[in-house]
mmCIF file of C-alpha atoms in Angstrom:
data_model
loop_
_atom_site.group_PDB
_atom_site.id
_atom_site.type_symbol
_atom_site.label_atom_id
_atom_site.label_comp_id
_atom_site.label_asym_id
_atom_site.label_seq_id
_atom_site.Cartn_x
_atom_site.Cartn_y
_atom_site.Cartn_z
ATOM 1 C CA UNK A 287 -8.518 152.300 180.756
ATOM 2 C CA UNK A 288 -9.987 155.387 179.142
ATOM 3 C CA UNK A 289 -7.383 158.059 178.305
ATOM 4 C CA UNK A 290 -8.546 161.519 179.236
ATOM 5 C CA UNK A 291 -6.777 164.910 179.347
ATOM 6 C CA UNK A 292 -7.597 165.092 183.067
ATOM 7 C CA UNK A 293 -6.014 161.708 183.761
ATOM 8 C CA UNK A 294 -6.737 158.044 183.312
ATOM 9 C CA UNK A 295 -10.243 157.018 184.295
ATOM 10 C CA UNK A 296 -9.929 153.282 184.926
ATOM 11 C CA UNK A 297 -13.256 151.857 183.753
ATOM 12 C CA UNK A 298 -12.323 148.427 185.114
ATOM 13 C CA UNK A 299 -12.341 149.870 188.651
ATOM 14 C CA UNK A 300 -15.538 151.894 188.244
ATOM 15 C CA UNK A 301 -18.407 150.937 190.535
ATOM 16 C CA UNK A 302 -21.393 152.625 188.931
ATOM 17 C CA UNK A 303 -24.061 154.116 191.203
ATOM 18 C CA UNK A 304 -27.402 155.780 190.573
ATOM 19 C CA UNK A 305 -29.902 157.608 192.721
ATOM 20 C CA UNK A 306 -31.352 155.338 195.374
ATOM 21 C CA UNK A 307 -34.550 153.704 194.154
ATOM 22 C CA UNK A 308 -34.037 154.724 190.513
ATOM 23 C CA UNK A 309 -35.011 151.656 188.494
ATOM 24 C CA UNK A 310 -35.395 153.454 185.157
ATOM 25 C CA UNK A 311 -33.767 152.052 182.063
ATOM 26 C CA UNK A 312 -31.888 155.249 181.215
ATOM 27 C CA UNK A 313 -30.612 156.563 184.539
ATOM 28 C CA UNK A 314 -27.593 158.760 185.136
ATOM 29 C CA UNK A 315 -24.846 156.744 186.828
ATOM 30 C CA UNK A 316 -21.674 157.998 188.495
ATOM 31 C CA UNK A 317 -18.456 156.298 189.577
ATOM 32 C CA UNK A 318 -15.630 157.634 191.727
ATOM 33 C CA UNK A 319 -12.170 156.332 190.729
ATOM 34 C CA UNK A 320 -9.149 157.875 192.438
ATOM 35 C CA UNK A 321 -9.342 161.650 191.881
ATOM 36 C CA UNK A 322 -11.808 161.483 188.978
ATOM 37 C CA UNK A 323 -15.566 161.130 188.713
ATOM 38 C CA UNK A 324 -17.220 159.489 185.708
ATOM 39 C CA UNK A 325 -20.825 159.934 184.592
ATOM 40 C CA UNK A 326 -22.681 157.812 182.036
ATOM 41 C CA UNK A 327 -26.125 156.837 180.763
ATOM 42 C CA UNK A 328 -27.093 153.420 182.136
ATOM 43 C CA UNK A 329 -28.929 152.626 178.892
ATOM 44 C CA UNK A 330 -25.543 152.762 177.095
ATOM 45 C CA UNK A 331 -23.046 151.207 179.528
ATOM 46 C CA UNK A 332 -20.413 150.919 176.797
ATOM 47 C CA UNK A 333 -21.103 154.440 175.553
ATOM 48 C CA UNK A 334 -19.264 157.655 176.361
ATOM 49 C CA UNK A 335 -18.269 158.579 179.896
ATOM 50 C CA UNK A 336 -18.040 162.198 181.002
ATOM 51 C CA UNK A 337 -15.041 162.683 183.289
ATOM 52 C CA UNK A 338 -14.834 165.350 185.985
ATOM 53 C CA UNK A 339 -12.115 166.440 188.387
ATOM 54 C CA UNK A 340 -13.198 166.771 192.025
ATOM 55 C CA UNK A 341 -13.349 170.579 191.687
ATOM 56 C CA UNK A 342 -15.516 170.337 188.566
ATOM 57 C CA UNK A 343 -17.811 167.796 190.243
ATOM 58 C CA UNK A 344 -18.164 170.001 193.331
ATOM 59 C CA UNK A 345 -19.071 172.983 191.129
ATOM 60 C CA UNK A 346 -21.606 170.878 189.176
ATOM 61 C CA UNK A 347 -23.279 169.580 192.352
ATOM 62 C CA UNK A 348 -23.364 173.070 193.907
ATOM 63 C CA UNK A 349 -24.925 174.465 190.720
ATOM 64 C CA UNK A 350 -27.562 171.733 190.691
ATOM 65 C CA UNK A 351 -28.382 172.400 194.343
ATOM 66 C CA UNK A 352 -28.675 176.130 193.622
ATOM 67 C CA UNK A 353 -31.082 175.520 190.712
ATOM 68 C CA UNK A 354 -28.634 176.604 188.000
ATOM 69 C CA UNK A 355 -29.874 173.883 185.674
ATOM 70 C CA UNK A 356 -33.611 174.223 186.325
ATOM 71 C CA UNK A 357 -35.633 174.536 183.128
ATOM 72 C CA UNK A 358 -38.198 176.909 184.616
#
């Protein structure tokens, strides 16, 4: 279990998912465990995991949909 200020993100229960059809070696993967969402780089499965609360995840997804993170 990974201790985190937002709560315990139980890596043993994480079922990692990536975008459908993404077969790349270094894809972004997410896992939903209880009230927390983890995000990692599939190329480093034992590497760091970013942990989000549901509210933070919702804000991140909304920002991505609105183009907040576009590089243009």
